[in-house]
Amino acid sequence: MKMHHRLSVLLLAAWAAFVPAQAAEAPASAPSKPGEQLLQALLAGKTSQAEEVQIGRRIAGNLLGAAPLVADETLQRYVNRVGRWVALQGERPDLAWHFGVIDSEDINAFAAPGGYVFITKGLYRRLNDEAELAGVLGHEIAHVQRKHHLKLLRQTQVIAALGGLLGSKVKDEEQLVQNLIGNGAEIAARSLDREAEHEADRMGLVLAARAGYDAYGLPAVLAEIGHVGRSDKRVSLLYKTHPLPAERLTRLGEAAGDRLDTLAPGQDGSGRFYRLP
Amino acid sequence: MSLYFAAPLSLAAALLLSVDAVLAMGTPPQAPPAADQPAATGSSMLKQDDLRAGPDANARILARLAQGQGVKVLASQGGWTQVSAAGQTGWVRVLSVRSPAGGVGLGEVVAPREAGKVVAVAGVRGLDEEDLRAARFDGGELRRLDGYALDREEAERFARAAGLLPRTMPYLKGPAPAREPANDPWGINP
């Protein structure tokens, strides 16, 4: 497609601009500092798992700076049990997965590279059972599995490299990671490709079903969110960064077709579901 | 696009940017329409589906409902929604029905859970873009998060105790890609 070829041309230009700057200080094959190595790995799309976790951890810490964990140990441990079990059904079962409920009335959920998954108290409050929780966490787990946010960061860094903003001048590695992700946790407010969201819906539904849950948990949550008025401030960030629930449900329905007909009913886990006090 | 990334962009680079690259960089997508949910005008079939005598793919077919046909949603069970249409009552797949609120059949039988409930929002920290951009790293909270993490064995123990039986199921396929594979060494183009 024409537009994508244009993007590729841009990437090539960015790469050409970036590589000589690196080569001036150290051979490109052996970057002298871990920070440079990280940047090069990101630009080349070859981030190691350790580097991915380093980036995700910074984003997670910043997000927690915007909204801390809900002070409820039972809740946090419960969400980790369900989330870790759902994550075991995917392709990256051995990542160090972390799940947290953050103290915000916004209705949203977030993922960061390396296995960090957050759901707001506002969204958790609207859940009806464990299968719905599993579906929401499954959607975020899918983003991590598919490295959707790393791809977003890579696009950004190619642009930044063009302007010579980044590079070998930054001494502090943590500062470099912060530079990579932008300001604070703003990456959490940025939109992924819409197809990435639909893909995460399809995968989230299946991950929850594989874990033994009712496959209709995620669709039920999307339908529930659809009841919240579009002008409600609690969904403004979610609606800005995601396709609308009706579109997501339509796309899920098209993808499911008759494929769920033969699936044995799963658990809804309503008896175990931890309700907020 | 954030200010952070706007500064270093040269004019030439800006001209090279394709529309979808700009979107992917976080430019706010088109704002949702100002109106709230559309008025309830009744449910309709999102796609053609068979109306069956029971909530089961093997149940007898009573009729074929066309896409767009109006239905009345009565109940739901598992992946099935009970509807009445054209004088008959039967079951269709839950994801085949669009509810008036713009959701799917499911949304209609799942009543809004906060009706009449006043949610206190005063003093609660929001999560808008400004909050996120201004957020400062909180190492203490991150360590708390670490403390709640489980290892694989603990998760498996939980599932066993809960009677959650893992099962195999392939991922659902998305729509066929409409574009030819791009020359894309970095895998950025979807």
XYZ file of C-alpha atoms in Angstrom:
467
model
C 0.000 0.000 0.000
C 1.299 3.383 -0.942
C 1.137 4.932 2.497
C 3.120 2.161 4.044
C 5.820 2.424 1.459
C 6.106 6.056 2.362
C 6.470 5.097 5.990
C 9.197 2.643 5.046
C 11.057 5.381 3.220
C 10.881 7.482 6.327
C 12.190 4.636 8.457
C 15.076 4.133 6.115
C 15.934 7.813 6.341
C 15.761 7.671 10.105
C 17.965 4.624 10.227
C 20.533 6.249 7.992
C 20.506 9.334 10.202
C 20.856 7.347 13.354
C 23.490 4.767 12.556
C 26.392 7.083 11.614
C 25.915 9.031 14.847
C 26.364 5.817 16.767
C 29.275 4.663 14.693
C 31.179 7.858 15.410
C 31.612 6.941 19.054
C 31.671 3.166 19.046
C 31.493 0.366 16.519
C 27.844 -0.327 15.750
C 28.381 -4.003 16.443
C 29.553 -3.419 20.018
C 27.828 -0.461 21.638
C 29.866 0.817 24.566
C 26.998 1.528 26.917
C 23.906 -0.510 27.797
C 21.734 2.485 27.010
C 22.920 2.645 23.422
C 22.465 -1.078 23.124
C 18.884 -0.754 24.288
C 18.118 2.011 21.816
C 19.675 0.090 18.947
C 17.809 -3.063 19.896
C 14.537 -1.156 19.981
C 15.138 0.473 16.609
C 16.111 -2.847 15.078
C 13.077 -4.579 16.578
C 15.326 -6.987 18.447
C 14.705 -6.050 22.051
C 15.731 -8.833 24.434
C 13.296 -9.959 27.096
C 15.418 -8.256 29.776
C 15.338 -4.997 27.823
C 11.612 -5.325 27.303
C 11.108 -5.761 31.054
C 13.345 -2.760 31.747
C 11.161 -0.566 29.533
C 7.901 -1.985 30.889
C 9.020 -1.582 34.479
C 9.700 2.095 33.970
C 6.263 2.593 32.402
C 4.622 0.608 35.218
C 6.384 2.671 37.903
C 5.322 5.894 36.215
C 1.725 4.726 35.834
C 1.681 3.864 39.546
C 2.884 7.410 40.141
C -0.296 8.638 38.437
C -2.569 6.179 40.249
C -1.285 3.976 43.089
C -2.420 0.425 43.770
C -5.729 0.062 45.579
C -4.803 -0.578 49.213
C -6.447 -3.991 49.353
C -4.067 -6.914 49.536
C -6.809 -9.520 49.092
C -7.932 -7.835 45.861
C -4.384 -7.562 44.477
C -3.526 -11.185 45.236
C -6.815 -12.351 43.743
C -6.228 -10.481 40.480
C -2.713 -11.934 40.259
C -4.035 -15.484 40.664
C -6.559 -15.069 37.838
C -4.188 -13.080 35.619
C -1.230 -15.406 36.020
C -3.424 -18.405 35.211
C -4.783 -16.750 32.065
C -1.257 -15.704 31.036
C -0.162 -19.343 31.306
C -2.478 -20.132 28.376
C -0.489 -17.944 25.982
C 2.860 -18.014 24.216
C 4.848 -16.275 26.949
C 3.925 -18.227 30.066
C 7.260 -17.687 31.767
C 7.392 -13.894 31.696
C 7.352 -12.401 35.202
C 3.720 -11.295 34.946
C 2.489 -8.576 37.289
C -1.149 -7.584 37.718
C -2.487 -4.642 39.670
C -5.724 -2.779 40.350
C -5.021 0.958 40.377
C -6.897 3.544 42.368
C -8.813 5.470 39.733
C -12.498 5.764 38.909
C -11.626 5.918 35.225
C -12.850 2.874 33.311
C -9.784 1.439 31.617
C -7.037 -1.175 31.610
C -3.403 -0.902 30.603
C -0.503 -3.096 29.571
C 3.215 -2.374 29.491
C 5.988 -4.436 27.865
C 7.443 -7.347 29.777
C 4.253 -8.500 31.500
C 2.763 -5.522 33.393
C -1.034 -5.384 33.388
C -3.267 -2.905 35.201
C -7.000 -2.489 35.559
C -8.616 0.547 37.133
C -10.880 0.274 40.148
C -13.575 1.945 38.013
C -13.527 -0.905 35.527
C -13.124 -3.605 38.186
C -16.240 -2.288 39.944
C -18.290 -2.893 36.800
C -17.230 -6.542 36.473
C -19.756 -9.175 37.370
C -17.726 -12.339 37.668
C -14.289 -13.928 37.313
C -14.797 -14.818 33.640
C -15.204 -11.123 32.851
C -12.034 -10.298 34.782
C -10.230 -13.072 32.878
C -11.417 -11.608 29.560
C -10.207 -8.098 30.387
C -6.833 -9.359 31.616
C -6.634 -11.614 28.543
C -6.962 -8.566 26.267
C -4.053 -6.841 28.035
C -1.975 -10.048 28.138
C -2.411 -10.247 24.363
C -0.923 -6.741 23.961
C 2.149 -7.903 25.897
C 2.435 -11.153 23.944
C 2.250 -9.359 20.616
C 4.582 -6.548 21.832
C 2.149 -3.924 20.576
C 3.565 -1.163 22.784
C 7.164 -1.913 21.804
C 6.135 -1.415 18.188
C 4.548 1.912 19.089
C 7.745 2.981 20.884
C 9.860 1.936 17.939
C 7.833 4.120 15.590
C 8.314 7.027 17.963
C 12.042 6.495 18.344
C 12.635 6.378 14.626
C 11.083 9.833 14.451
C 13.052 11.080 17.441
C 16.314 9.728 16.009
C 15.720 11.833 12.904
C 15.896 14.952 15.024
C 18.983 13.751 16.864
C 17.188 13.989 20.160
C 18.419 10.686 21.496
C 21.688 8.921 21.243
C 24.953 8.575 23.045
C 24.853 11.827 24.997
C 22.618 10.437 27.699
C 24.776 8.972 30.457
C 22.193 7.646 32.877
C 20.586 4.461 31.646
C 17.349 5.022 33.547
C 17.168 8.471 32.000
C 17.580 6.920 28.578
C 14.732 4.489 29.228
C 12.625 7.452 30.353
C 13.548 9.318 27.172
C 12.497 6.280 25.176
C 9.018 6.217 26.631
C 8.412 9.977 26.546
C 7.028 11.945 29.480
C 5.833 10.072 32.549
C 3.337 7.399 31.543
C 1.999 9.273 28.506
C 2.449 6.146 26.405
C -0.587 4.773 28.277
C -2.636 7.605 26.733
C -1.543 6.856 23.198
C -3.514 4.804 20.721
C -2.320 1.544 19.315
C -3.245 0.553 15.799
C -6.972 -0.241 15.810
C -6.276 -3.683 14.368
C -4.043 -4.329 17.388
C -7.048 -3.683 19.639
C -9.269 -6.035 17.658
C -6.526 -8.659 17.707
C -6.201 -8.291 21.489
C -9.983 -8.776 21.806
C -9.865 -11.983 19.754
C -6.892 -13.297 21.705
C -8.233 -12.214 25.090
C -11.467 -14.102 24.515
C -9.560 -17.251 23.573
C -7.025 -17.003 26.436
C -9.884 -16.795 28.961
C -11.651 -19.725 27.294
C -8.442 -21.771 27.331
C -8.128 -21.049 31.044
C -11.484 -22.769 31.564
C -13.655 -19.665 31.730
C -16.865 -18.785 29.927
C -15.761 -17.335 26.593
C -18.343 -14.554 26.789
C -16.727 -12.678 29.661
C -14.919 -10.122 27.500
C -17.940 -9.506 25.210
C -20.077 -8.968 28.324
C -17.635 -6.347 29.614
C -17.615 -4.563 26.249
C -21.411 -4.536 26.248
C -21.423 -3.205 29.805
C -18.988 -0.417 28.932
C -21.267 0.416 25.994
C -23.893 1.422 28.544
C -21.687 4.199 29.880
C -22.517 7.418 28.070
C -19.880 8.604 25.649
C -19.763 11.981 27.337
C -18.958 10.387 30.707
C -15.454 11.507 31.648
C -14.637 8.082 33.065
C -14.529 6.576 29.579
C -13.030 9.502 27.664
C -9.477 8.125 27.625
C -10.688 4.607 26.800
C -12.808 5.879 23.908
C -10.026 8.105 22.662
C -7.547 5.223 22.465
C -9.813 2.311 21.508
C -12.487 1.599 18.913
C -15.965 2.003 20.393
C -17.387 -1.053 22.213
C -20.058 -1.629 19.553
C -17.425 -1.842 16.827
C -15.275 -4.156 18.951
C -18.254 -6.440 19.598
C -19.184 -6.486 15.937
C -15.649 -7.450 14.980
C -15.506 -10.121 17.696
C -18.793 -11.559 16.479
C -17.536 -11.705 12.906
C -14.335 -13.445 14.006
C -16.182 -15.911 16.227
C -18.780 -16.959 13.640
C -19.826 -20.479 14.619
C -16.435 -21.302 16.134
C -17.685 -21.014 19.722
C -20.674 -23.310 19.150
C -18.832 -26.498 19.990
C -16.980 -25.036 22.953
C -18.047 -26.632 26.217
C -19.407 -24.082 28.671
C -16.720 -22.694 30.954
C -16.854 -21.365 34.466
C -18.043 -17.869 35.217
C -16.390 -18.068 38.621
C -19.014 -15.793 40.147
C -18.810 -17.607 43.464
C -15.090 -16.851 43.769
C -15.252 -13.331 42.399
C -13.826 -10.806 44.840
C -16.197 -7.883 45.235
C -14.905 -4.513 46.289
C -16.035 -3.586 49.768
C 1.222 14.122 18.733
C 2.941 14.993 21.931
C 5.040 18.108 22.209
C 7.946 15.968 23.241
C 8.218 14.435 19.827
C 7.037 17.384 17.831
C 10.145 19.488 18.356
C 12.750 17.410 16.524
C 10.608 16.793 13.474
C 12.038 18.516 10.473
C 9.672 19.821 7.832
C 10.953 17.234 5.406
C 10.235 14.444 7.838
C 6.798 15.818 8.526
C 6.056 15.781 4.808
C 7.210 12.195 4.584
C 4.955 11.040 7.383
C 2.023 9.013 6.222
C -1.371 9.570 7.722
C -1.409 6.284 9.606
C 2.041 6.853 11.040
C 0.824 10.111 12.510
C -2.203 8.371 13.940
C -0.080 5.637 15.428
C 2.017 8.239 17.162
C -0.845 9.180 19.377
C -2.652 11.945 17.621
C -6.121 11.904 19.107
C -8.349 9.880 16.775
C -11.523 11.550 15.637
C -13.506 12.589 18.663
C -16.511 10.419 19.414
C -19.816 12.030 18.439
C -21.053 14.377 21.115
C -24.391 12.656 21.444
C -24.826 9.950 24.022
C -26.247 6.568 23.157
C -28.720 6.600 20.285
C -32.356 6.305 21.246
C -33.556 2.781 21.866
C -35.227 1.657 18.666
C -35.168 -2.079 19.267
C -32.609 -4.771 18.620
C -31.714 -6.090 15.229
C -29.714 -8.888 13.676
C -26.083 -7.947 13.250
C -25.697 -10.730 10.732
C -27.800 -13.480 9.236
C -28.295 -16.362 11.647
C -30.623 -19.305 12.212
C -33.366 -19.024 14.805
C -33.216 -22.291 16.738
C -35.590 -24.077 19.093
C -33.010 -24.134 21.905
C -29.696 -22.603 22.989
C -27.682 -25.186 21.085
C -26.151 -25.340 17.608
C -27.854 -28.721 17.106
C -31.317 -27.508 18.046
C -33.985 -27.518 15.346
C -33.966 -24.524 12.998
C -37.204 -22.563 13.156
C -36.375 -19.798 10.709
C -33.557 -17.910 9.148
C -33.262 -14.311 10.348
C -31.802 -11.848 7.882
C -29.210 -9.240 8.671
C -30.890 -6.081 9.938
C -34.135 -7.816 10.893
C -35.696 -6.431 14.056
C -35.893 -8.785 17.053
C -36.991 -8.568 20.678
C -34.455 -9.875 23.163
C -35.954 -12.013 25.935
C -33.120 -13.793 27.744
C -29.598 -15.081 27.414
C -27.901 -18.335 28.267
C -24.219 -19.000 27.664
C -23.453 -17.974 24.124
C -27.105 -17.784 23.128
C -29.779 -15.114 23.196
C -33.490 -15.833 23.196
C -35.356 -13.558 20.825
C -38.762 -13.208 19.321
C -39.010 -12.213 15.695
C -41.755 -12.402 13.103
C -44.127 -14.140 15.490
C -41.656 -16.847 16.528
C -39.532 -17.270 19.624
C -36.196 -19.026 19.547
C -32.466 -18.733 20.087
C -29.641 -17.117 18.099
C -25.937 -16.658 18.854
C -25.420 -13.860 21.316
C -22.867 -12.164 19.088
C -25.360 -12.098 16.192
C -27.698 -9.568 17.843
C -27.127 -5.848 18.114
C -28.791 -4.144 21.024
C -30.306 -0.667 20.758
C -27.543 0.816 22.905
C -25.095 -0.089 20.169
C -23.856 -3.156 21.977
C -24.665 -6.730 21.121
C -27.642 -8.782 22.333
C -25.674 -9.546 25.411
C -25.611 -5.891 26.379
C -29.336 -5.721 26.496
C -29.901 -8.564 28.891
C -26.944 -7.548 30.992
C -28.591 -4.587 32.681
C -26.426 -1.558 33.375
C -24.941 -2.235 36.773
C -24.747 1.255 38.098
C -28.289 2.402 37.477
C -29.352 4.686 40.289
C -26.061 4.258 42.090
C -24.244 7.439 42.904
C -20.528 7.119 42.426
C -18.451 9.504 44.472
C -15.789 10.964 42.242
C -14.797 13.997 44.273
C -11.182 13.823 45.338
C -10.461 10.760 43.233
C -7.383 11.020 41.082
C -8.279 10.877 37.432
C -6.299 9.350 34.618
C -6.421 11.810 31.800
C -3.527 12.536 29.469
C -2.180 15.351 31.612
C -2.056 13.132 34.707
C -0.241 10.440 32.787
C 2.246 12.828 31.225
C 3.027 14.421 34.579
C 3.332 11.093 36.406
C 6.490 10.543 38.436
C 8.074 7.121 38.913
C 6.911 5.501 42.157
C 9.412 2.813 43.170
C 7.584 2.036 46.400
C 4.356 1.130 44.623
C 6.313 -0.900 42.084
C 7.842 -2.965 44.893
C 4.366 -3.503 46.343
C 3.279 -4.727 42.927
C 6.235 -7.158 42.905
C 5.094 -8.483 46.244
C 1.748 -9.604 44.817
C 3.171 -11.459 41.810
C 2.735 -15.226 41.624
C 4.931 -17.871 40.099
C 3.672 -20.462 37.679
C 3.162 -23.184 40.295
C 1.054 -20.949 42.513
C -1.203 -20.086 39.580
C -1.588 -23.755 38.671
C -2.432 -24.592 42.278
C -5.132 -21.899 42.227
C -6.626 -23.307 39.012
C -6.673 -26.863 40.368
C -8.402 -25.780 43.561
C -10.928 -23.786 41.518
C -11.587 -26.672 39.148
C -10.560 -24.559 36.157
C -9.746 -27.018 33.407
C -7.360 -25.786 30.724
C -8.422 -26.555 27.175
C -6.937 -26.171 23.745
C -8.475 -23.682 21.377
C -6.857 -21.926 18.422
C -6.944 -18.147 18.257
C -9.781 -16.620 16.260
C -8.673 -15.381 12.874
C -8.972 -11.738 11.974
C -10.206 -10.404 8.662
C -7.933 -11.264 5.740
C -5.338 -8.522 5.317
C -6.458 -6.160 2.574
C -2.947 -5.081 1.679
C -0.080 -6.961 0.121
C 2.867 -7.814 2.401
C 4.986 -4.684 2.599
C 8.725 -4.538 2.368
C 8.982 -4.023 6.080
C 12.227 -5.145 7.697
C 11.213 -3.806 11.131
C 7.785 -5.330 11.206
C 6.204 -1.967 11.925
C 3.546 -2.019 9.276
C 0.761 -4.309 10.358
